[in-house]
C-alpha cells in the first residue's frame, strides 16, 4: 500500500499556527492514510478531525466550519471532487481552504478540481515539507479572506447605520419642504383688479427661493421674489427668516411698511425697504449668504408699479398685444455689501398686461447638464409668447415644462420661482384679508 506521507523530511514539532487557523479536516477512505496525516498535522500544531468518506465529511461540515480541508481524490461513493463541490455549496460562515490529495497530474483532472472549487493540489506520496508549506499558504489566504469578510460585515453595519441616519435626514428634509412650502400664503389670489399666481419649485428637498405678497392698503399690495445664494438647509432657513421680515399677517414685523399714528400702514419706498433689509443682514443675521430681490408695490386701481431690483433677474411685462418688455437696471444683491444704496423705478400696467418676476433658475436654465448655454431673457420671452393663451397657474406650469424641455430633464438644476400678476384694470376689489 502506498503511503500518503513521505517521511524523509520531517517538519519541526510544535509549530503553533498564528491567527487561530488550526482546524483541519482530513477525508480519506484509508484509515492508515488518515492516521499518518493526522499524526503529522498534530505535530505541526493543528487540531485534526477525520472522516472516512465524502458523505461523512459533508455531515461534519454542516455542523462545523473547518479552516482547512485535505481530501483524497479517489474514494468510493462520493469522491473528492464531488465532496469539494458539495462543500462549496454549503456556504459556511468562514471560507475553508480545500486541498485535493491525488496521484493525478493530467491537465484535465487539474481543471476539473479547480472548477468544483479546489484551491490547491498535493501529489501522492505527500512530502511533509511541501504539505506544511501548502497548508501555511492556505492559512494565509483563509486569514485574508476572513479579514475581508469581517471588514465587509463592518462596512455593512456602517452602511446600515448611515442608511438609518439618511432615512431620518430624508424625513426631516421632507418635513422641511412642507414647512417651506407653507410659507407661501396663497398660490393663487384674485384681487378683483388683478389675479396673482405664485410658483415655488426647489431643486432639492428645500431651497433658497421665496415668493409672496402682503397687503399694504385698500387697493394696494406688495409683491416680492427672493433668491438666497447657495442651496439647501442654510438657504432655506434664511428664507424662513426673510418671510417674517415681509410678513403678510404681522404688519408690525414687515420692514416694507410703516405704521402711522392712527394705526394704519403705509408702504416704504421700495429702495428704502431694501436698504432696511440690507442693514438687517449685517446687524441681526450672522450669515455669509446674500440674496437677490425684486420688491414691488402695486396700485391695483391705477396699475402703477413701484419696484426695486436688487440683483434679481429683470422683471418682465407682457403687454396685452403680446409685446414683452424687461425693466430694471440691476443693483447689488442684499447682504453683499454694508450700507448699500438702492434705486427704484416705476412703470404702469394696463388692462390685459401681466407682470412676471422670475428667479435666475428660469433665465439661467442651461441647455443640458454641464452646458454653458442658457435660455436667457430671449428664451423667457419666447416662453411667454408661445404660451400667451394660458393664464395663472397654467402659464407657470407651462413655463416649467418648457424649461424641462430646454434642459433635457424633468429635474431642473436650480430652484425655480416666480410671481405672476395679471392685470384686469379698475374694478370692484374684494377685501385683502
Short mmCIF file of C-alpha atoms in Angstrom, two decimals:
data_model
loop_
_atom_site.label_atom_id
_atom_site.label_comp_id
_atom_site.label_asym_id
_atom_site.label_seq_id
_atom_site.Cartn_x
_atom_site.Cartn_y
_atom_site.Cartn_z
CA UNK A 1 0.00 0.00 0.00
CA UNK A 2 1.32 3.43 -0.98
CA UNK A 3 1.83 5.73 2.00
CA UNK A 4 0.29 9.20 1.65
CA UNK A 5 3.20 10.83 3.51
CA UNK A 6 6.87 10.80 2.55
CA UNK A 7 8.58 11.00 5.96
CA UNK A 8 12.03 11.54 4.54
CA UNK A 9 11.88 15.13 5.73
CA UNK A 10 10.03 15.68 8.98
CA UNK A 11 8.83 19.19 9.97
CA UNK A 12 9.79 20.60 13.33
CA UNK A 13 7.30 19.58 16.08
CA UNK A 14 5.13 22.03 17.99
CA UNK A 15 4.76 24.54 15.16
CA UNK A 16 1.83 26.59 16.51
CA UNK A 17 -0.02 28.50 13.80
CA UNK A 18 -0.93 32.16 14.07
CA UNK A 19 -4.41 33.65 13.93
CA UNK A 20 -6.02 30.50 15.40
CA UNK A 21 -6.49 28.88 11.97
CA UNK A 22 -5.77 25.33 13.14
CA UNK A 23 -8.93 23.33 12.39
CA UNK A 24 -8.16 20.71 9.72
CA UNK A 25 -10.50 18.06 8.29
CA UNK A 26 -8.83 15.00 6.73
CA UNK A 27 -11.01 12.97 4.36
CA UNK A 28 -9.73 9.58 3.15
CA UNK A 29 -11.30 6.14 2.91
CA UNK A 30 -7.98 4.61 4.10
CA UNK A 31 -7.75 4.59 7.88
CA UNK A 32 -3.95 4.20 7.71
CA UNK A 33 -3.56 7.21 5.45
CA UNK A 34 -5.70 9.30 7.79
CA UNK A 35 -3.63 8.29 10.81
CA UNK A 36 -0.35 9.13 9.12
CA UNK A 37 -1.59 12.56 8.01
CA UNK A 38 -3.24 13.24 11.38
CA UNK A 39 -0.07 12.48 13.32
CA UNK A 40 1.98 14.78 11.12
CA UNK A 41 -0.52 17.65 11.32
CA UNK A 42 -0.86 17.38 15.09
CA UNK A 43 2.90 17.71 15.41
CA UNK A 44 2.61 20.90 13.39
CA UNK A 45 0.10 22.22 15.93
CA UNK A 46 -3.16 21.64 14.07
CA UNK A 47 -6.37 20.27 15.57
CA UNK A 48 -7.45 17.43 13.33
CA UNK A 49 -10.80 15.80 12.58
CA UNK A 50 -11.02 12.66 10.44
CA UNK A 51 -13.71 11.42 8.06
CA UNK A 52 -13.68 8.10 6.20
CA UNK A 53 -15.88 9.18 3.30
CA UNK A 54 -17.18 12.20 1.45
CA UNK A 55 -20.64 11.67 2.93
CA UNK A 56 -19.33 11.60 6.50
CA UNK A 57 -17.17 14.66 5.86
CA UNK A 58 -20.14 16.57 4.43
CA UNK A 59 -22.18 15.83 7.57
CA UNK A 60 -19.33 17.13 9.73
CA UNK A 61 -19.05 20.29 7.64
CA UNK A 62 -22.74 21.02 8.07
CA UNK A 63 -22.22 21.46 11.78
CA UNK A 64 -18.73 22.91 11.90
CA UNK A 65 -16.62 25.33 9.88
CA UNK A 66 -13.14 23.94 9.18
CA UNK A 67 -10.23 26.20 8.29
CA UNK A 68 -8.50 23.69 6.02
CA UNK A 69 -9.68 20.51 4.29
CA UNK A 70 -7.43 17.73 2.97
CA UNK A 71 -9.40 15.28 0.85
CA UNK A 72 -8.35 12.27 -1.15
CA UNK A 73 -9.46 12.34 -4.77
CA UNK A 74 -10.33 8.67 -5.27
CA UNK A 75 -12.89 7.40 -2.75
CA UNK A 76 -15.84 5.01 -3.07
CA UNK A 77 -19.24 6.69 -3.22
CA UNK A 78 -18.69 10.45 -3.10
CA UNK A 79 -15.21 11.15 -4.45
CA UNK A 80 -13.01 14.15 -3.66
CA UNK A 81 -14.20 16.49 -6.46
CA UNK A 82 -17.87 15.80 -5.71
CA UNK A 83 -17.30 16.37 -1.99
CA UNK A 84 -15.50 19.63 -2.81
CA UNK A 85 -18.42 20.85 -4.92
CA UNK A 86 -20.92 19.97 -2.18
CA UNK A 87 -18.64 21.59 0.43
CA UNK A 88 -18.66 24.85 -1.53
CA UNK A 89 -22.44 24.71 -1.82
CA UNK A 90 -22.75 24.74 1.96
CA UNK A 91 -21.54 28.36 2.05
CA UNK A 92 -20.07 28.05 5.54
CA UNK A 93 -19.67 31.02 7.87
CA UNK A 94 -15.97 31.23 7.05
CA UNK A 95 -14.15 30.25 3.89
CA UNK A 96 -12.35 26.88 4.07
CA UNK A 97 -9.19 26.19 2.07
CA UNK A 98 -9.63 22.93 0.12
CA UNK A 99 -6.66 20.75 -0.94
CA UNK A 100 -7.14 17.61 -3.05
CA UNK A 101 -4.70 14.74 -2.49
CA UNK A 102 -4.17 12.91 -5.76
CA UNK A 103 -1.86 10.89 -7.89
CA UNK A 104 -3.42 12.52 -10.96
CA UNK A 105 -1.37 15.05 -12.87
CA UNK A 106 -3.25 15.38 -16.16
CA UNK A 107 -4.33 18.94 -17.04
CA UNK A 108 -7.95 17.89 -17.48
CA UNK A 109 -8.01 16.46 -13.97
CA UNK A 110 -6.47 19.60 -12.50
CA UNK A 111 -9.00 21.72 -14.40
CA UNK A 112 -11.87 19.61 -13.06
CA UNK A 113 -10.64 20.05 -9.50
CA UNK A 114 -10.40 23.83 -9.91
CA UNK A 115 -13.86 24.02 -11.48
CA UNK A 116 -15.51 22.37 -8.49
CA UNK A 117 -13.79 24.74 -6.04
CA UNK A 118 -10.46 23.19 -5.03
CA UNK A 119 -7.79 25.70 -4.01
CA UNK A 120 -4.70 23.51 -4.30
CA UNK A 121 -3.41 20.02 -5.04
CA UNK A 122 -0.81 17.77 -3.42
CA UNK A 123 0.51 14.79 -5.33
CA UNK A 124 0.94 11.48 -3.50
CA UNK A 125 3.17 10.42 -1.86
CA UNK A 126 2.91 13.59 0.22
CA UNK A 127 6.11 15.31 1.20
CA UNK A 128 5.87 16.69 4.75
CA UNK A 129 7.71 19.93 3.95
CA UNK A 130 5.53 20.54 0.90
CA UNK A 131 2.43 19.78 2.95
CA UNK A 132 3.43 22.24 5.63
CA UNK A 133 4.18 24.95 3.03
CA UNK A 134 0.86 24.47 1.25
CA UNK A 135 -1.09 24.49 4.49
CA UNK A 136 0.71 27.65 5.59
CA UNK A 137 -0.11 29.29 2.25
CA UNK A 138 -3.73 28.20 2.64
CA UNK A 139 -3.76 29.56 6.17
CA UNK A 140 -2.66 32.98 4.91
CA UNK A 141 -5.37 33.00 2.24
CA UNK A 142 -8.07 31.97 4.72
CA UNK A 143 -6.87 34.63 7.17
CA UNK A 144 -7.03 37.34 4.47
CA UNK A 145 -10.43 36.15 3.31
CA UNK A 146 -11.84 36.22 6.82
CA UNK A 147 -10.34 39.63 7.47
CA UNK A 148 -12.04 40.79 4.28
CA UNK A 149 -15.32 39.21 5.40
CA UNK A 150 -15.01 40.92 8.77
CA UNK A 151 -14.38 44.27 7.08
CA UNK A 152 -17.35 43.66 4.80
CA UNK A 153 -19.53 42.96 7.82
CA UNK A 154 -18.27 46.14 9.46
CA UNK A 155 -18.96 48.07 6.26
CA UNK A 156 -22.42 46.53 6.08
CA UNK A 157 -23.15 47.57 9.66
CA UNK A 158 -21.77 51.04 8.98
CA UNK A 159 -23.91 51.28 5.85
CA UNK A 160 -27.00 50.25 7.82
CA UNK A 161 -26.28 52.94 10.40
CA UNK A 162 -25.71 55.51 7.64
CA UNK A 163 -28.91 54.37 5.94
CA UNK A 164 -30.82 54.84 9.19
CA UNK A 165 -29.37 58.32 9.60
CA UNK A 166 -30.05 59.09 5.94
CA UNK A 167 -33.67 57.99 6.28
CA UNK A 168 -34.04 60.22 9.34
CA UNK A 169 -32.49 63.16 7.45
CA UNK A 170 -34.74 62.44 4.45
CA UNK A 171 -37.78 62.53 6.72
CA UNK A 172 -36.61 65.80 8.29
CA UNK A 173 -35.96 67.33 4.86
CA UNK A 174 -39.35 66.22 3.59
CA UNK A 175 -40.96 67.89 6.61
CA UNK A 176 -38.75 70.94 5.98
CA UNK A 177 -40.02 71.09 2.41
CA UNK A 178 -43.62 71.02 3.60
CA UNK A 179 -42.89 73.78 6.08
CA UNK A 180 -41.09 75.90 3.47
CA UNK A 181 -43.93 75.49 1.01
CA UNK A 182 -46.32 76.57 3.76
CA UNK A 183 -44.54 79.95 3.85
CA UNK A 184 -46.49 80.82 0.71
CA UNK A 185 -49.76 82.19 1.98
CA UNK A 186 -51.70 81.93 -1.30
CA UNK A 187 -50.52 80.33 -4.52
CA UNK A 188 -53.38 81.96 -6.38
CA UNK A 189 -55.32 85.06 -5.37
CA UNK A 190 -57.98 87.10 -7.15
CA UNK A 191 -57.86 90.73 -6.04
CA UNK A 192 -60.60 91.80 -8.44
CA UNK A 193 -58.46 94.24 -10.40
CA UNK A 194 -55.76 91.59 -10.87
CA UNK A 195 -55.02 87.91 -10.34
CA UNK A 196 -51.79 86.76 -8.72
CA UNK A 197 -50.16 83.31 -9.07
CA UNK A 198 -47.05 82.07 -7.27
CA UNK A 199 -44.56 79.35 -8.23
CA UNK A 200 -42.02 77.80 -5.88
CA UNK A 201 -40.18 74.68 -7.01
CA UNK A 202 -37.00 73.60 -5.21
CA UNK A 203 -34.22 71.70 -6.96
CA UNK A 204 -33.78 69.64 -3.76
CA UNK A 205 -35.94 68.99 -0.74
CA UNK A 206 -35.60 72.58 0.37
CA UNK A 207 -34.24 75.59 -1.46
CA UNK A 208 -33.33 79.22 -1.21
CA UNK A 209 -36.16 80.79 -3.23
CA UNK A 210 -39.15 82.55 -1.73
CA UNK A 211 -42.10 84.37 -3.30
CA UNK A 212 -45.07 86.07 -1.72
CA UNK A 213 -47.24 89.10 -1.24
CA UNK A 214 -48.56 91.30 1.56
CA UNK A 215 -51.45 93.75 1.85
CA UNK A 216 -50.50 97.42 2.03
CA UNK A 217 -53.78 99.32 1.98
CA UNK A 218 -57.13 99.02 0.22
CA UNK A 219 -56.32 98.66 -3.47
CA UNK A 220 -52.54 98.30 -2.91
CA UNK A 221 -50.40 95.20 -2.44
CA UNK A 222 -46.73 94.35 -2.11
CA UNK A 223 -45.05 91.59 -4.15
CA UNK A 224 -41.63 90.05 -3.60
CA UNK A 225 -39.39 87.44 -5.20
CA UNK A 226 -36.27 86.30 -3.33
CA UNK A 227 -33.36 84.03 -4.26
CA UNK A 228 -30.87 83.26 -1.47
CA UNK A 229 -27.33 82.36 -2.51
CA UNK A 230 -26.48 78.69 -2.33
CA UNK A 231 -28.84 75.77 -1.86
CA UNK A 232 -30.07 73.50 0.85
CA UNK A 233 -30.83 73.86 4.53
CA UNK A 234 -28.99 77.08 5.40
CA UNK A 235 -30.51 78.90 2.44
CA UNK A 236 -33.95 77.59 3.38
CA UNK A 237 -33.54 78.77 6.98
CA UNK A 238 -32.72 82.26 5.73
CA UNK A 239 -35.84 82.31 3.53
CA UNK A 240 -37.91 81.50 6.63
CA UNK A 241 -36.35 84.48 8.41
CA UNK A 242 -36.98 86.74 5.43
CA UNK A 243 -40.60 85.60 5.22
CA UNK A 244 -41.03 87.13 8.67
CA UNK A 245 -39.48 90.42 7.56
CA UNK A 246 -42.03 90.63 4.72
CA UNK A 247 -44.91 89.15 6.66
CA UNK A 248 -48.40 89.26 5.20
CA UNK A 249 -50.05 88.59 8.55
CA UNK A 250 -47.94 90.53 11.09
CA UNK A 251 -47.63 94.01 9.64
CA UNK A 252 -45.62 95.26 12.62
CA UNK A 253 -42.80 92.93 11.54
CA UNK A 254 -42.94 93.87 7.87
CA UNK A 255 -39.92 96.07 7.10
CA UNK A 256 -41.60 97.37 3.91
CA UNK A 257 -44.39 99.03 5.93
CA UNK A 258 -44.53 101.99 8.30
CA UNK A 259 -47.21 102.23 10.95
CA UNK A 260 -48.89 105.61 11.21
CA UNK A 261 -50.23 107.29 14.34
CA UNK A 262 -53.79 106.27 13.53
CA UNK A 263 -52.78 102.58 13.39
CA UNK A 264 -52.87 102.34 9.61
CA UNK A 265 -49.88 101.42 7.47
CA UNK A 266 -48.19 102.96 4.51
CA UNK A 267 -45.58 101.38 2.26
CA UNK A 268 -41.98 102.46 2.39
CA UNK A 269 -40.49 103.32 -0.99
CA UNK A 270 -39.01 100.01 -2.20
CA UNK A 271 -35.39 101.36 -2.26
CA UNK A 272 -35.68 102.28 1.43
CA UNK A 273 -37.29 98.96 2.35
CA UNK A 274 -34.50 97.04 0.57
CA UNK A 275 -31.89 99.15 2.37
CA UNK A 276 -33.53 98.20 5.67
CA UNK A 277 -33.23 94.55 4.73
CA UNK A 278 -29.57 95.04 3.81
CA UNK A 279 -28.89 96.65 7.21
CA UNK A 280 -30.64 93.79 8.99
CA UNK A 281 -28.46 91.27 7.15
CA UNK A 282 -25.34 92.83 8.69
CA UNK A 283 -26.79 93.77 12.08
CA UNK A 284 -29.07 90.89 13.07
CA UNK A 285 -28.34 87.92 10.81
CA UNK A 286 -24.93 86.28 11.11
CA UNK A 287 -24.51 84.57 7.77
CA UNK A 288 -22.28 84.62 4.72
CA UNK A 289 -25.31 84.27 2.48
CA UNK A 290 -26.80 87.11 0.48
CA UNK A 291 -29.95 87.21 -1.61
CA UNK A 292 -31.37 88.80 -4.72
CA UNK A 293 -34.74 90.50 -4.52
CA UNK A 294 -37.49 92.11 -6.54
CA UNK A 295 -39.76 94.15 -4.29
CA UNK A 296 -42.81 95.85 -5.81
CA UNK A 297 -45.67 97.98 -4.53
CA UNK A 298 -48.63 97.75 -6.89
CA UNK A 299 -51.58 100.13 -7.05
CA UNK A 300 -54.39 97.93 -8.27
CA UNK A 301 -56.59 100.87 -9.17
CA UNK A 302 -54.14 102.67 -11.43
CA UNK A 303 -51.84 99.79 -12.45
CA UNK A 304 -48.80 101.74 -11.28
CA UNK A 305 -45.87 99.60 -10.09
CA UNK A 306 -43.00 100.94 -7.96
CA UNK A 307 -40.13 98.48 -7.74
CA UNK A 308 -36.55 97.87 -6.66
CA UNK A 309 -34.49 95.16 -8.35
CA UNK A 310 -31.59 94.06 -6.12
CA UNK A 311 -29.56 91.63 -8.19
CA UNK A 312 -32.64 89.65 -9.25
CA UNK A 313 -33.35 88.93 -12.94
CA UNK A 314 -35.17 91.74 -14.73
CA UNK A 315 -38.93 91.63 -14.26
CA UNK A 316 -40.83 91.03 -17.49
CA UNK A 317 -44.08 92.67 -18.60
CA UNK A 318 -46.10 91.08 -21.36
CA UNK A 319 -48.43 93.70 -22.79
CA UNK A 320 -51.95 92.96 -23.90
CA UNK A 321 -50.80 92.99 -27.53
CA UNK A 322 -48.10 90.39 -26.83
CA UNK A 323 -45.10 92.72 -26.68
CA UNK A 324 -42.61 91.88 -23.95
CA UNK A 325 -40.58 94.44 -22.00
CA UNK A 326 -37.91 93.96 -19.36
CA UNK A 327 -37.43 96.57 -16.62
CA UNK A 328 -34.75 97.49 -14.11
CA UNK A 329 -31.04 98.22 -14.04
CA UNK A 330 -29.90 95.63 -11.53
CA UNK A 331 -28.37 96.95 -8.27
CA UNK A 332 -26.41 94.84 -5.80
CA UNK A 333 -27.85 91.79 -4.03
CA UNK A 334 -28.97 92.30 -0.45
CA UNK A 335 -26.40 91.39 2.20
CA UNK A 336 -23.43 91.60 -0.13
CA UNK A 337 -22.03 94.97 0.98
CA UNK A 338 -22.95 97.06 4.06
CA UNK A 339 -24.63 100.44 3.66
CA UNK A 340 -25.56 99.78 0.04
CA UNK A 341 -27.88 102.20 -1.69
CA UNK A 342 -30.67 101.02 -3.98
CA UNK A 343 -32.60 102.67 -6.78
CA UNK A 344 -36.24 102.37 -7.68
CA UNK A 345 -38.17 102.59 -10.93
CA UNK A 346 -41.79 102.83 -11.99
CA UNK A 347 -43.92 101.53 -14.80
CA UNK A 348 -47.63 101.11 -15.42
CA UNK A 349 -49.71 98.05 -16.15
CA UNK A 350 -52.69 98.42 -18.44
CA UNK A 351 -55.68 96.10 -18.66
CA UNK A 352 -54.57 92.83 -20.24
CA UNK A 353 -50.91 93.27 -19.24
CA UNK A 354 -49.13 90.81 -16.97
CA UNK A 355 -46.03 91.13 -14.79
CA UNK A 356 -43.62 88.22 -14.20
CA UNK A 357 -40.86 88.31 -11.56
CA UNK A 358 -38.86 85.09 -12.05
CA UNK A 359 -35.71 83.76 -10.39
CA UNK A 360 -32.45 83.01 -12.17
CA UNK A 361 -33.48 79.35 -12.13
CA UNK A 362 -35.55 80.42 -15.13
CA UNK A 363 -33.29 82.78 -17.07
CA UNK A 364 -30.09 80.84 -16.28
CA UNK A 365 -31.51 77.40 -17.02
CA UNK A 366 -28.80 75.60 -19.04
CA UNK A 367 -29.36 73.73 -22.30
CA UNK A 368 -28.40 70.48 -20.56
CA UNK A 369 -26.22 69.13 -17.74
CA UNK A 370 -22.76 70.66 -17.95
CA UNK A 371 -23.76 73.02 -20.78
CA UNK A 372 -22.88 76.71 -20.60
CA UNK A 373 -25.62 77.88 -22.98
CA UNK A 374 -28.55 79.36 -21.04
CA UNK A 375 -32.12 80.12 -22.01
CA UNK A 376 -31.71 83.80 -21.09
CA UNK A 377 -34.22 86.61 -21.35
CA UNK A 378 -34.84 85.86 -25.02
CA UNK A 379 -35.81 82.32 -24.14
CA UNK A 380 -38.11 83.55 -21.38
CA UNK A 381 -39.72 85.96 -23.85
CA UNK A 382 -40.26 83.07 -26.25
CA UNK A 383 -41.89 81.01 -23.50
CA UNK A 384 -44.27 83.86 -22.67
CA UNK A 385 -45.11 84.40 -26.33
CA UNK A 386 -45.61 80.72 -27.02
CA UNK A 387 -47.94 80.38 -24.03
CA UNK A 388 -49.75 83.68 -24.47
CA UNK A 389 -53.12 81.94 -24.44
CA UNK A 390 -52.52 80.47 -20.96
CA UNK A 391 -53.05 82.29 -17.68
CA UNK A 392 -52.38 81.92 -13.97
CA UNK A 393 -51.01 78.61 -12.66
CA UNK A 394 -51.35 77.01 -16.10
CA UNK A 395 -48.90 79.54 -17.54
CA UNK A 396 -46.41 78.88 -14.73
CA UNK A 397 -46.74 75.11 -15.20
CA UNK A 398 -46.15 75.54 -18.93
CA UNK A 399 -43.06 77.64 -18.19
CA UNK A 400 -41.63 74.84 -16.01
CA UNK A 401 -42.42 72.31 -18.75
CA UNK A 402 -40.63 74.40 -21.36
CA UNK A 403 -37.62 74.76 -19.07
CA UNK A 404 -37.52 70.99 -18.60
CA UNK A 405 -37.62 70.51 -22.37
CA UNK A 406 -34.80 73.01 -22.82
CA UNK A 407 -32.72 71.36 -20.08
CA UNK A 408 -33.49 67.85 -21.28
CA UNK A 409 -34.65 66.50 -17.92
CA UNK A 410 -37.59 66.95 -15.57
CA UNK A 411 -35.38 67.66 -12.52
CA UNK A 412 -34.02 71.15 -13.09
CA UNK A 413 -30.58 72.07 -11.67
CA UNK A 414 -31.73 75.17 -9.74
CA UNK A 415 -34.69 76.37 -7.74
CA UNK A 416 -37.39 77.89 -9.92
CA UNK A 417 -39.74 80.53 -8.55
CA UNK A 418 -41.94 83.27 -9.96
CA UNK A 419 -44.62 85.84 -9.16
CA UNK A 420 -47.19 86.37 -11.88
CA UNK A 421 -49.62 89.34 -11.71
CA UNK A 422 -52.25 89.56 -14.45
CA UNK A 423 -53.88 92.98 -14.52
CA UNK A 424 -57.52 93.49 -15.46
CA UNK A 425 -57.89 97.17 -14.59
CA UNK A 426 -60.02 99.11 -12.08
CA UNK A 427 -62.97 97.08 -10.84
CA UNK A 428 -64.72 96.47 -7.58
CA UNK A 429 -61.99 94.82 -5.49
CA UNK A 430 -62.60 92.04 -2.98
CA UNK A 431 -61.17 92.58 0.54
CA UNK A 432 -57.44 91.86 1.03
CA UNK A 433 -57.89 90.00 4.32
#
